[in-house]
Amino acid sequence: MSQTHRFIPSLSADEIAAKQLDGLQWTLRHAYENSPQHRAKLDAAGVQPGDVRSLDDLEKLPFTSVEDLRDGYPLPLLSVPEEDVVRIHASSGTTGKRKILAYTQNDIDTWKEMFARCYELAGLTRLDRVQIAVGYGLWTAGAGFQLGCERFGATAVPIGPGNLEMQLALAEDMQSTCLCSTASMALLMGEEAEKRGMTDRLALRRCIFGAETHSRKMREAFTEKLGLEDSFDIAGLTELYGPGSALECSAHEGLHYWADIYILEIIDPQTLKPVEPGEVGEMVVTTLRKEAAPLIRYRTRDLSRLIPGECSCGVTLPRHAPIIGRSDDMIIYRGVNIYPGQIADVLEHFPRLSSEYRIFLERREGRDNMTIQVERKPGLDPAGDKESAANFGVALRDKLLARATVEILDPGELPRSFAKSKRVVDDRE
Ligand code: DLL
């Protein structure tokens, strides 16, 4: 099923491997020669740039971690003279101190191309009107969606997050066709559109959403409430330019990632060795042409897996599965390891309950306690809550192997977010 794309290259596995080896060798030379921080790490590992002769040599290279970014704060891994830096961005800072990353003009141009591929893969045309409802400024999100949109040639409607009143007014007046936001923001917009009975007056057909994990239920909810035809999960992180490092295609069998721009490895976070193909592990990225702050085996802490085989959509670039969470999101509760996404998975089986949840952890009389708050779907009788809570509690115990108190709240009672939802409140110690 071959298709002509303007931005997405059609590359064979051999062509991708050749680009990766070339880019890897360039990155090592560039980082070694221009960044004292990279050079010290490579020297300590006893590796010289010339030692990498094949892609298998990647495994010899030391990892870069978030601590390396903090050590080099505020311009970690800087590998170009400062006059070549044209911009900085910083992560949203949901976990710890902000990570600041620098960009050269070539870095911005690479990012722009990656992002134009995303709009193309999501099936947009230059006639689309793209409502960008993510943060502009230090965060990469607004800048990335905007750059890509202009490069692609569609019309950007750059609103930023929040302000539901204005979002809906512009979505209606401009007849925006594509919403770009987090899943949380899309849900909020959908709920508000439904409340105001304006879904039919909107022209939104697609949503490109990312920056946080989502559940199938959440996606179904905003798809229905916004009247969408399709939606696409977009991945990205500040360290790797920003949003746009991978996008789900219309086959919805994983996210295509730009393997000619970075190498993705999936490793076992304990042994630090690659997992078997298709198994879940930590995503580790190495950039192939990033100038200002190149990444060598950067441990993202995100968990996902590679999807082997060809995609039915015809794009030859490889795929990874949706990100299921971050290794640092793991909660240890009464000796059991729990990921918040597991609670979302259990919620999928409870049609009376909405997609939203919040986890409270506290210590009482020397013992950890967990309360999980969920919401009843709109229009249902609260009389059924007791039974739902009991059944949900049993399902949670079976899945998590831990007991939790379940509280069912009214629809919309849990806090909503314009950006990334915070689902865990840990008050222990
Ligand atoms: O969140 C960039 C972004 C903005 C991506 C808008 C997509 C849409 P950071 O603030 O640096 O950058 O946070 C990056 O967010 O390591 C993941 O843990 C998480 N994340 C990003 N996209 C997804 C996704 C932006 N599609 C961190 N699914 C990453 C799950 C995601 N988690």
CSV table of C-alpha atoms and ligand atoms in Angstrom, one decimal:
chain,number,residue,atom,x,y,z
A,1,MET,CA,0.0,0.0,0.0
A,2,SER,CA,2.5,2.6,-1.1
A,3,GLN,CA,1.5,6.3,-0.8
A,4,THR,CA,3.4,9.4,-1.8
A,5,HIS,CA,4.3,11.5,1.2
A,6,ARG,CA,5.7,15.0,1.1
A,7,PHE,CA,7.4,14.7,4.5
A,8,ILE,CA,7.5,11.1,5.6
A,9,PRO,CA,10.5,9.4,3.9
A,10,SER,CA,10.1,5.9,2.5
A,11,LEU,CA,13.2,4.1,3.8
A,12,SER,CA,14.1,0.4,3.7
A,13,ALA,CA,15.5,-1.2,6.9
A,14,ASP,CA,19.0,-1.1,5.3
A,15,GLU,CA,18.7,2.6,4.4
A,16,ILE,CA,17.6,3.3,8.0
A,17,ALA,CA,20.6,1.3,9.4
A,18,ALA,CA,23.0,3.2,7.1
A,19,LYS,CA,21.6,6.6,8.3
A,20,GLN,CA,21.8,5.5,11.9
A,21,LEU,CA,25.4,4.4,11.7
A,22,ASP,CA,26.4,7.5,9.9
A,23,GLY,CA,24.5,9.7,12.4
A,24,LEU,CA,25.8,7.8,15.4
A,25,GLN,CA,29.4,8.3,14.3
A,26,TRP,CA,28.8,12.0,13.6
A,27,THR,CA,27.1,12.4,17.0
A,28,LEU,CA,30.0,10.8,18.9
A,29,ARG,CA,32.7,12.9,17.2
A,30,HIS,CA,30.6,16.0,17.6
A,31,ALA,CA,29.9,15.4,21.3
A,32,TYR,CA,33.4,14.2,22.1
A,33,GLU,CA,35.1,17.2,20.5
A,34,ASN,CA,32.7,19.9,21.7
A,35,SER,CA,31.2,19.0,25.0
A,36,PRO,CA,33.5,18.5,28.1
A,37,GLN,CA,30.6,16.7,29.8
A,38,HIS,CA,30.2,14.2,27.0
A,39,ARG,CA,33.9,13.7,26.6
A,40,ALA,CA,34.4,13.0,30.3
A,41,LYS,CA,31.7,10.4,30.2
A,42,LEU,CA,33.1,8.7,27.1
A,43,ASP,CA,36.6,8.8,28.5
A,44,ALA,CA,35.4,7.3,31.8
A,45,ALA,CA,33.8,4.4,29.9
A,46,GLY,CA,37.0,4.0,27.8
A,47,VAL,CA,35.3,4.7,24.5
A,48,GLN,CA,36.6,6.9,21.7
A,49,PRO,CA,34.4,8.0,18.9
A,50,GLY,CA,36.4,5.9,16.4
A,51,ASP,CA,35.5,2.7,18.3
A,52,VAL,CA,32.0,2.7,16.9
A,53,ARG,CA,32.1,0.9,13.6
A,54,SER,CA,28.7,-0.8,13.5
A,55,LEU,CA,25.4,-0.3,15.2
A,56,ASP,CA,26.1,-3.2,17.5
A,57,ASP,CA,28.8,-1.0,19.1
A,58,LEU,CA,26.0,1.1,20.5
A,59,GLU,CA,25.9,-1.2,23.5
A,60,LYS,CA,29.5,-0.2,24.4
A,61,LEU,CA,28.5,3.4,25.0
A,62,PRO,CA,27.7,4.8,28.4
A,63,PHE,CA,24.1,5.8,29.3
A,64,THR,CA,23.2,9.5,29.8
A,65,SER,CA,20.7,10.1,32.6
A,66,VAL,CA,18.5,12.8,33.9
A,67,GLU,CA,21.3,13.4,36.6
A,68,ASP,CA,23.7,14.3,33.8
A,69,LEU,CA,21.2,17.0,32.7
A,70,ARG,CA,21.1,18.3,36.3
A,71,ASP,CA,24.9,18.3,36.6
A,72,GLY,CA,25.2,20.4,33.5
A,73,TYR,CA,22.3,22.8,34.5
A,74,PRO,CA,21.4,25.3,33.0
A,75,LEU,CA,22.9,24.2,29.6
A,76,PRO,CA,23.6,20.5,30.0
A,77,LEU,CA,25.5,18.6,27.3
A,78,LEU,CA,26.1,21.8,25.4
A,79,SER,CA,28.1,20.9,22.3
A,80,VAL,CA,28.2,24.1,20.3
A,81,PRO,CA,29.5,27.6,20.9
A,82,GLU,CA,27.0,29.7,22.7
A,83,GLU,CA,26.6,32.0,19.7
A,84,ASP,CA,25.0,29.1,17.8
A,85,VAL,CA,22.3,28.6,20.4
A,86,VAL,CA,19.1,30.2,19.2
A,87,ARG,CA,16.6,29.0,21.8
A,88,ILE,CA,16.1,27.1,25.0
A,89,HIS,CA,13.1,25.1,26.2
A,90,ALA,CA,12.4,23.4,29.5
A,91,SER,CA,10.4,20.3,30.5
A,92,SER,CA,7.1,20.7,32.2
A,93,GLY,CA,8.8,19.8,35.5
A,94,THR,CA,6.2,17.3,36.7
A,95,THR,CA,9.0,15.2,38.2
A,96,GLY,CA,11.8,17.3,39.9
A,97,LYS,CA,13.8,20.2,38.7
A,98,ARG,CA,13.2,21.6,35.2
A,99,LYS,CA,15.4,20.2,32.5
A,100,ILE,CA,16.6,23.0,30.2
A,101,LEU,CA,17.8,22.1,26.7
A,102,ALA,CA,19.4,24.3,24.1
A,103,TYR,CA,18.7,24.3,20.3
A,104,THR,CA,20.6,25.5,17.3
A,105,GLN,CA,18.7,26.7,14.2
A,106,ASN,CA,19.4,23.3,12.6
A,107,ASP,CA,17.9,21.6,15.6
A,108,ILE,CA,14.8,23.7,15.2
A,109,ASP,CA,14.6,22.8,11.5
A,110,THR,CA,15.0,19.1,12.2
A,111,TRP,CA,12.2,19.3,14.8
A,112,LYS,CA,10.0,21.2,12.3
A,113,GLU,CA,10.5,18.4,9.7
A,114,MET,CA,9.7,15.7,12.3
A,115,PHE,CA,6.5,17.5,13.2
A,116,ALA,CA,5.4,18.1,9.7
A,117,ARG,CA,5.6,14.3,9.3
A,118,CYS,CA,3.2,14.0,12.2
A,119,TYR,CA,0.5,16.2,10.6
A,120,GLU,CA,0.9,14.3,7.4
A,121,LEU,CA,0.6,10.9,9.1
A,122,ALA,CA,-2.5,12.1,10.9
A,123,GLY,CA,-4.0,12.7,7.5
A,124,LEU,CA,-4.3,16.5,7.6
A,125,THR,CA,-4.2,18.7,4.4
A,126,ARG,CA,-3.2,22.3,4.0
A,127,LEU,CA,-6.8,23.2,4.3
A,128,ASP,CA,-7.0,22.0,7.9
A,129,ARG,CA,-7.4,24.5,10.7
A,130,VAL,CA,-5.3,23.4,13.6
A,131,GLN,CA,-6.4,24.6,17.1
A,132,ILE,CA,-3.3,24.4,19.2
A,133,ALA,CA,-4.4,24.1,22.9
A,134,VAL,CA,-1.1,23.4,24.6
A,135,GLY,CA,1.2,25.7,26.5
A,136,TYR,CA,3.4,28.1,24.6
A,137,GLY,CA,6.6,29.5,26.1
A,138,LEU,CA,9.2,27.5,28.0
A,139,TRP,CA,7.4,24.2,27.4
A,140,THR,CA,8.1,22.7,24.0
A,141,ALA,CA,4.5,21.8,23.3
A,142,GLY,CA,3.1,25.0,21.7
A,143,ALA,CA,6.3,25.8,19.8
A,144,GLY,CA,6.5,22.3,18.4
A,145,PHE,CA,2.8,22.1,17.2
A,146,GLN,CA,3.1,25.6,15.8
A,147,LEU,CA,6.4,25.1,13.9
A,148,GLY,CA,5.2,21.8,12.4
A,149,CYS,CA,1.9,23.3,11.4
A,150,GLU,CA,3.5,26.1,9.5
A,151,ARG,CA,6.0,23.8,7.8
A,152,PHE,CA,3.2,21.5,6.9
A,153,GLY,CA,1.2,24.4,5.6
A,154,ALA,CA,-2.1,24.1,7.5
A,155,THR,CA,-3.5,27.0,9.4
A,156,ALA,CA,-2.5,27.3,13.0
A,157,VAL,CA,-5.1,28.7,15.5
A,158,PRO,CA,-2.7,29.2,18.4
A,159,ILE,CA,-4.7,29.5,21.5
A,160,GLY,CA,-2.6,27.8,24.2
A,161,PRO,CA,-4.2,25.7,27.0
A,162,GLY,CA,-7.2,26.5,29.2
A,163,ASN,CA,-9.8,29.2,28.7
A,164,LEU,CA,-12.6,26.8,27.6
A,165,GLU,CA,-14.9,29.7,26.7
A,166,MET,CA,-12.5,31.1,24.1
A,167,GLN,CA,-11.5,27.6,22.9
A,168,LEU,CA,-15.0,26.7,22.1
A,169,ALA,CA,-15.9,30.1,20.6
A,170,LEU,CA,-12.9,29.9,18.3
A,171,ALA,CA,-13.5,26.3,17.5
A,172,GLU,CA,-17.0,27.2,16.4
A,173,ASP,CA,-16.2,30.5,14.6
A,174,MET,CA,-13.0,29.3,12.9
A,175,GLN,CA,-14.5,25.8,12.3
A,176,SER,CA,-11.2,24.3,13.5
A,177,THR,CA,-10.8,20.8,12.1
A,178,CYS,CA,-8.0,19.5,14.3
A,179,LEU,CA,-7.4,19.9,18.0
A,180,CYS,CA,-3.9,19.6,19.4
A,181,SER,CA,-3.8,19.1,23.2
A,182,THR,CA,-3.2,16.8,26.1
A,183,ALA,CA,-5.8,14.0,26.5
A,184,SER,CA,-6.9,15.8,29.7
A,185,MET,CA,-7.5,19.0,27.9
A,186,ALA,CA,-9.4,17.2,25.1
A,187,LEU,CA,-11.6,15.6,27.7
A,188,LEU,CA,-12.3,19.0,29.4
A,189,MET,CA,-13.2,20.6,26.0
A,190,GLY,CA,-15.4,17.6,25.2
A,191,GLU,CA,-17.2,17.8,28.6
A,192,GLU,CA,-17.7,21.6,28.2
A,193,ALA,CA,-18.9,21.2,24.6
A,194,GLU,CA,-21.4,18.6,25.7
A,195,LYS,CA,-22.6,20.6,28.6
A,196,ARG,CA,-23.3,23.6,26.3
A,197,GLY,CA,-24.9,21.3,23.7
A,198,MET,CA,-22.5,22.6,21.0
A,199,THR,CA,-20.8,19.4,19.7
A,200,ASP,CA,-22.9,19.6,16.5
A,201,ARG,CA,-21.8,23.1,15.8
A,202,LEU,CA,-18.1,22.2,15.9
A,203,ALA,CA,-16.1,21.0,12.9
A,204,LEU,CA,-13.4,19.2,14.8
A,205,ARG,CA,-12.6,15.9,13.0
A,206,ARG,CA,-9.3,14.9,14.5
A,207,CYS,CA,-7.4,15.3,17.7
A,208,ILE,CA,-3.6,14.9,18.1
A,209,PHE,CA,-3.1,14.4,21.8
A,210,GLY,CA,-0.1,13.5,23.9
A,211,ALA,CA,2.3,14.5,26.8
A,212,GLU,CA,0.7,12.0,29.2
A,213,THR,CA,-0.7,8.5,29.3
A,214,HIS,CA,-4.3,8.1,28.4
A,215,SER,CA,-6.8,5.2,28.6
A,216,ARG,CA,-9.0,3.9,26.0
A,217,LYS,CA,-12.0,5.1,28.0
A,218,MET,CA,-10.7,8.6,28.1
A,219,ARG,CA,-10.1,8.6,24.4
A,220,GLU,CA,-13.6,7.3,23.7
A,221,ALA,CA,-15.0,10.0,25.9
A,222,PHE,CA,-13.4,12.9,24.2
A,223,THR,CA,-13.9,11.4,20.7
A,224,GLU,CA,-17.6,11.2,21.3
A,225,LYS,CA,-18.0,14.5,23.1
A,226,LEU,CA,-16.1,16.5,20.5
A,227,GLY,CA,-17.7,14.6,17.6
A,228,LEU,CA,-14.3,13.4,16.2
A,229,GLU,CA,-13.6,11.0,13.4
A,230,ASP,CA,-10.2,9.9,14.6
A,231,SER,CA,-7.5,10.7,17.1
A,232,PHE,CA,-3.7,10.2,17.2
A,233,ASP,CA,-1.4,9.7,20.1
A,234,ILE,CA,1.7,11.9,19.8
A,235,ALA,CA,4.9,11.3,21.8
A,236,GLY,CA,7.9,13.5,22.6
A,237,LEU,CA,10.1,14.9,25.3
A,238,THR,CA,12.0,18.1,25.7
A,239,GLU,CA,15.4,16.3,25.6
A,240,LEU,CA,14.5,14.9,22.2
A,241,TYR,CA,13.5,18.3,20.7
A,242,GLY,CA,9.9,18.2,22.1
A,243,PRO,CA,6.6,16.8,20.9
A,244,GLY,CA,6.6,15.0,17.5
A,245,SER,CA,9.2,12.2,18.0
A,246,ALA,CA,6.5,9.6,17.1
A,247,LEU,CA,2.9,9.5,16.0
A,248,GLU,CA,0.2,6.9,15.8
A,249,CYS,CA,-1.0,6.3,12.3
A,250,SER,CA,-4.6,5.6,11.1
A,251,ALA,CA,-4.1,1.8,11.5
A,252,HIS,CA,-3.8,2.5,15.3
A,253,GLU,CA,-1.2,-0.3,15.7
A,254,GLY,CA,1.5,1.7,17.5
A,255,LEU,CA,3.4,5.0,16.9
A,256,HIS,CA,5.8,5.4,14.0
A,257,TYR,CA,9.0,6.9,15.2
A,258,TRP,CA,11.6,8.7,13.2
A,259,ALA,CA,14.4,6.2,13.1
A,260,ASP,CA,16.4,8.3,10.7
A,261,ILE,CA,16.6,11.0,13.3
A,262,TYR,CA,17.1,9.0,16.5
A,263,ILE,CA,17.8,5.5,17.6
A,264,LEU,CA,15.4,3.9,20.0
A,265,GLU,CA,16.5,1.1,22.2
A,266,ILE,CA,14.3,-0.7,24.8
A,267,ILE,CA,16.3,-1.9,27.8
A,268,ASP,CA,15.6,-3.8,31.0
A,269,PRO,CA,16.1,-1.0,33.7
A,270,GLN,CA,17.6,-3.6,36.1
A,271,THR,CA,20.1,-5.3,33.9
A,272,LEU,CA,20.5,-2.4,31.4
A,273,LYS,CA,20.6,-4.9,28.5
A,274,PRO,CA,18.2,-4.7,25.6
A,275,VAL,CA,15.0,-6.7,26.2
A,276,GLU,CA,13.8,-9.3,23.7
A,277,PRO,CA,12.1,-7.7,20.7
A,278,GLY,CA,8.5,-6.8,21.6
A,279,GLU,CA,9.0,-6.8,25.3
A,280,VAL,CA,8.3,-3.9,27.6
A,281,GLY,CA,11.3,-1.9,28.9
A,282,GLU,CA,12.7,1.6,29.3
A,283,MET,CA,13.0,3.7,26.2
A,284,VAL,CA,16.6,4.9,25.5
A,285,VAL,CA,17.3,7.4,22.8
A,286,THR,CA,20.4,8.4,20.8
A,287,THR,CA,20.1,11.3,18.5
A,288,LEU,CA,21.7,11.3,15.0
A,289,ARG,CA,21.9,14.9,14.1
A,290,LYS,CA,21.1,17.0,17.2
A,291,GLU,CA,23.7,19.7,17.5
A,292,ALA,CA,23.2,21.8,20.7
A,293,ALA,CA,22.6,19.0,23.1
A,294,PRO,CA,23.1,15.6,21.5
A,295,LEU,CA,21.9,12.6,23.4
A,296,ILE,CA,23.9,9.4,23.7
A,297,ARG,CA,21.9,6.5,25.1
A,298,TYR,CA,19.6,8.9,27.1
A,299,ARG,CA,17.5,7.0,29.6
A,300,THR,CA,14.0,8.5,29.3
A,301,ARG,CA,12.4,6.4,32.1
A,302,ASP,CA,9.4,6.0,29.8
A,303,LEU,CA,8.2,2.4,29.4
A,304,SER,CA,7.1,1.0,26.1
A,305,ARG,CA,7.9,-1.8,23.6
A,306,LEU,CA,8.9,-2.0,20.0
A,307,ILE,CA,6.3,-3.4,17.6
A,308,PRO,CA,7.9,-5.8,15.2
A,309,GLY,CA,6.8,-6.2,11.6
A,310,GLU,CA,5.4,-4.0,9.0
A,311,CYS,CA,2.5,-1.6,9.5
A,312,SER,CA,-0.6,-2.0,7.4
A,313,CYS,CA,-0.6,1.7,6.7
A,314,GLY,CA,2.4,1.3,4.4
A,315,VAL,CA,4.8,3.6,6.3
A,316,THR,CA,8.1,1.8,6.6
A,317,LEU,CA,9.4,3.7,9.6
A,318,PRO,CA,9.3,1.4,12.7
A,319,ARG,CA,6.9,1.6,15.6
A,320,HIS,CA,6.7,1.6,19.3
A,321,ALA,CA,3.6,0.9,21.4
A,322,PRO,CA,1.9,3.8,23.4
A,323,ILE,CA,4.0,4.8,26.4
A,324,ILE,CA,2.5,3.0,29.4
A,325,GLY,CA,4.0,5.1,32.1
A,326,ARG,CA,7.3,6.2,33.6
A,327,SER,CA,9.5,4.0,35.7
A,328,ASP,CA,9.5,6.8,38.3
A,329,ASP,CA,5.7,6.8,38.5
A,330,MET,CA,5.8,3.5,40.2
A,331,ILE,CA,4.2,3.4,43.6
A,332,ILE,CA,5.4,1.0,46.2
A,333,TYR,CA,2.4,0.2,48.4
A,334,ARG,CA,2.6,-2.5,51.1
A,335,GLY,CA,5.5,-4.1,49.2
A,336,VAL,CA,3.7,-4.3,45.9
A,337,ASN,CA,4.7,-2.3,42.8
A,338,ILE,CA,1.8,-0.4,41.3
A,339,TYR,CA,1.7,1.8,38.2
A,340,PRO,CA,-1.2,4.3,38.0
A,341,GLY,CA,-2.0,3.0,34.5
A,342,GLN,CA,-3.1,-0.3,36.1
A,343,ILE,CA,-6.0,1.5,37.8
A,344,ALA,CA,-7.0,3.0,34.4
A,345,ASP,CA,-6.9,-0.6,33.0
A,346,VAL,CA,-9.3,-1.8,35.7
A,347,LEU,CA,-11.6,1.1,35.1
A,348,GLU,CA,-12.0,0.0,31.5
A,349,HIS,CA,-14.2,-2.9,32.8
A,350,PHE,CA,-16.7,-0.6,34.7
A,351,PRO,CA,-19.2,1.0,32.4
A,352,ARG,CA,-20.8,2.9,35.2
A,353,LEU,CA,-17.6,4.7,36.0
A,354,SER,CA,-15.9,7.5,34.0
A,355,SER,CA,-12.2,7.5,32.8
A,356,GLU,CA,-11.0,9.8,35.6
A,357,TYR,CA,-9.3,8.6,38.9
A,358,ARG,CA,-7.1,9.8,41.7
A,359,ILE,CA,-4.9,7.8,44.0
A,360,PHE,CA,-4.3,9.0,47.6
A,361,LEU,CA,-1.7,7.4,49.7
A,362,GLU,CA,-1.2,8.1,53.4
A,363,ARG,CA,0.2,6.4,56.5
A,364,ARG,CA,-2.1,5.7,59.4
A,365,GLU,CA,-0.9,4.0,62.6
A,366,GLY,CA,2.3,2.9,60.9
A,367,ARG,CA,0.5,1.3,57.9
A,368,ASP,CA,0.1,2.5,54.4
A,369,ASN,CA,-3.4,3.2,53.1
A,370,MET,CA,-4.6,3.8,49.6
A,371,THR,CA,-7.9,5.4,48.6
A,372,ILE,CA,-8.9,5.5,45.0
A,373,GLN,CA,-11.4,8.1,43.9
A,374,VAL,CA,-13.4,7.5,40.7
A,375,GLU,CA,-16.5,9.2,39.2
A,376,ARG,CA,-19.9,7.9,38.3
A,377,LYS,CA,-20.8,8.6,34.7
A,378,PRO,CA,-23.3,11.4,34.1
A,379,GLY,CA,-27.0,10.6,34.2
A,380,LEU,CA,-26.7,7.5,36.4
A,381,ASP,CA,-28.4,6.8,39.8
A,382,PRO,CA,-26.0,7.2,42.8
A,383,ALA,CA,-28.0,4.3,44.4
A,384,GLY,CA,-25.8,1.9,42.5
A,385,ASP,CA,-22.5,3.4,43.9
A,386,LYS,CA,-22.2,1.0,46.8
A,387,GLU,CA,-22.2,-2.0,44.6
A,388,SER,CA,-19.9,-0.4,42.0
A,389,ALA,CA,-17.4,0.5,44.7
A,390,ALA,CA,-17.4,-3.0,46.1
A,391,ASN,CA,-17.0,-4.6,42.7
A,392,PHE,CA,-14.3,-2.2,41.7
A,393,GLY,CA,-12.5,-2.8,44.9
A,394,VAL,CA,-12.5,-6.6,44.3
A,395,ALA,CA,-11.2,-6.1,40.7
A,396,LEU,CA,-8.4,-3.8,42.0
A,397,ARG,CA,-7.4,-6.3,44.6
A,398,ASP,CA,-7.2,-9.1,41.9
A,399,LYS,CA,-5.2,-6.9,39.5
A,400,LEU,CA,-2.9,-5.1,42.0
A,401,LEU,CA,-2.7,-7.7,44.7
A,402,ALA,CA,-3.3,-4.9,47.2
A,403,ARG,CA,-6.4,-3.6,49.0
A,404,ALA,CA,-7.7,0.0,48.5
A,405,THR,CA,-10.7,2.0,49.7
A,406,VAL,CA,-12.8,3.1,46.8
A,407,GLU,CA,-14.8,6.3,46.8
A,408,ILE,CA,-17.3,7.1,44.1
A,409,LEU,CA,-17.7,10.8,43.4
A,410,ASP,CA,-20.2,12.7,41.3
A,411,PRO,CA,-19.5,13.3,37.6
A,412,GLY,CA,-16.9,16.1,37.1
A,413,GLU,CA,-16.0,16.2,40.8
A,414,LEU,CA,-12.3,15.1,40.4
A,415,PRO,CA,-10.0,18.0,39.4
A,416,ARG,CA,-9.5,18.4,35.7
A,417,SER,CA,-6.3,19.6,34.0
A,418,PHE,CA,-5.5,21.8,31.0
A,419,ALA,CA,-2.1,20.1,30.7
A,420,LYS,CA,-1.0,16.8,32.3
A,421,SER,CA,-3.2,15.3,34.9
A,422,LYS,CA,-1.7,14.6,38.3
A,423,ARG,CA,-3.3,11.4,39.4
A,424,VAL,CA,-1.3,10.4,42.5
A,425,VAL,CA,-1.2,12.3,45.8
A,426,ASP,CA,1.3,10.6,48.1
A,427,ASP,CA,1.1,12.0,51.7
A,428,ARG,CA,3.2,9.2,53.2
A,429,GLU,CA,6.0,10.8,55.4
B,1,DLL,O1,5.4,16.5,27.2
B,1,DLL,C1,6.2,17.0,25.0
B,1,DLL,C2,4.9,16.8,24.5
B,1,DLL,C3,4.0,17.8,24.4
B,1,DLL,C4,4.6,15.6,23.9
B,1,DLL,C5,2.8,17.7,23.8
B,1,DLL,C6,3.4,15.4,23.3
B,1,DLL,C7,2.4,16.4,23.3
B,1,DLL,P1,8.1,17.0,28.5
B,1,DLL,O2,7.3,18.0,29.3
B,1,DLL,O3,9.5,17.0,28.5
B,1,DLL,O4,7.6,17.1,27.0
B,1,DLL,O5,7.6,15.6,29.0
B,1,DLL,C8,8.0,14.4,28.4
B,1,DLL,O6,5.9,13.3,28.9
B,1,DLL,O7,9.1,11.5,28.9
B,1,DLL,C9,6.7,11.0,28.8
B,1,DLL,O8,6.8,10.6,30.2
B,1,DLL,C10,5.4,11.9,28.7
B,1,DLL,N1,4.8,11.8,27.4
B,1,DLL,C11,5.0,12.6,26.4
B,1,DLL,N2,4.1,12.2,25.4
B,1,DLL,C12,3.5,11.1,25.8
B,1,DLL,C13,2.5,10.2,25.3
B,1,DLL,C14,6.3,16.8,26.5
B,1,DLL,N3,2.0,10.4,24.1
B,1,DLL,C15,7.4,13.2,29.1
B,1,DLL,N4,2.0,9.2,26.1
B,1,DLL,C16,7.8,11.9,28.4
B,1,DLL,C17,2.5,9.0,27.3
B,1,DLL,C18,3.9,10.9,27.2
B,1,DLL,N5,3.4,9.8,27.9
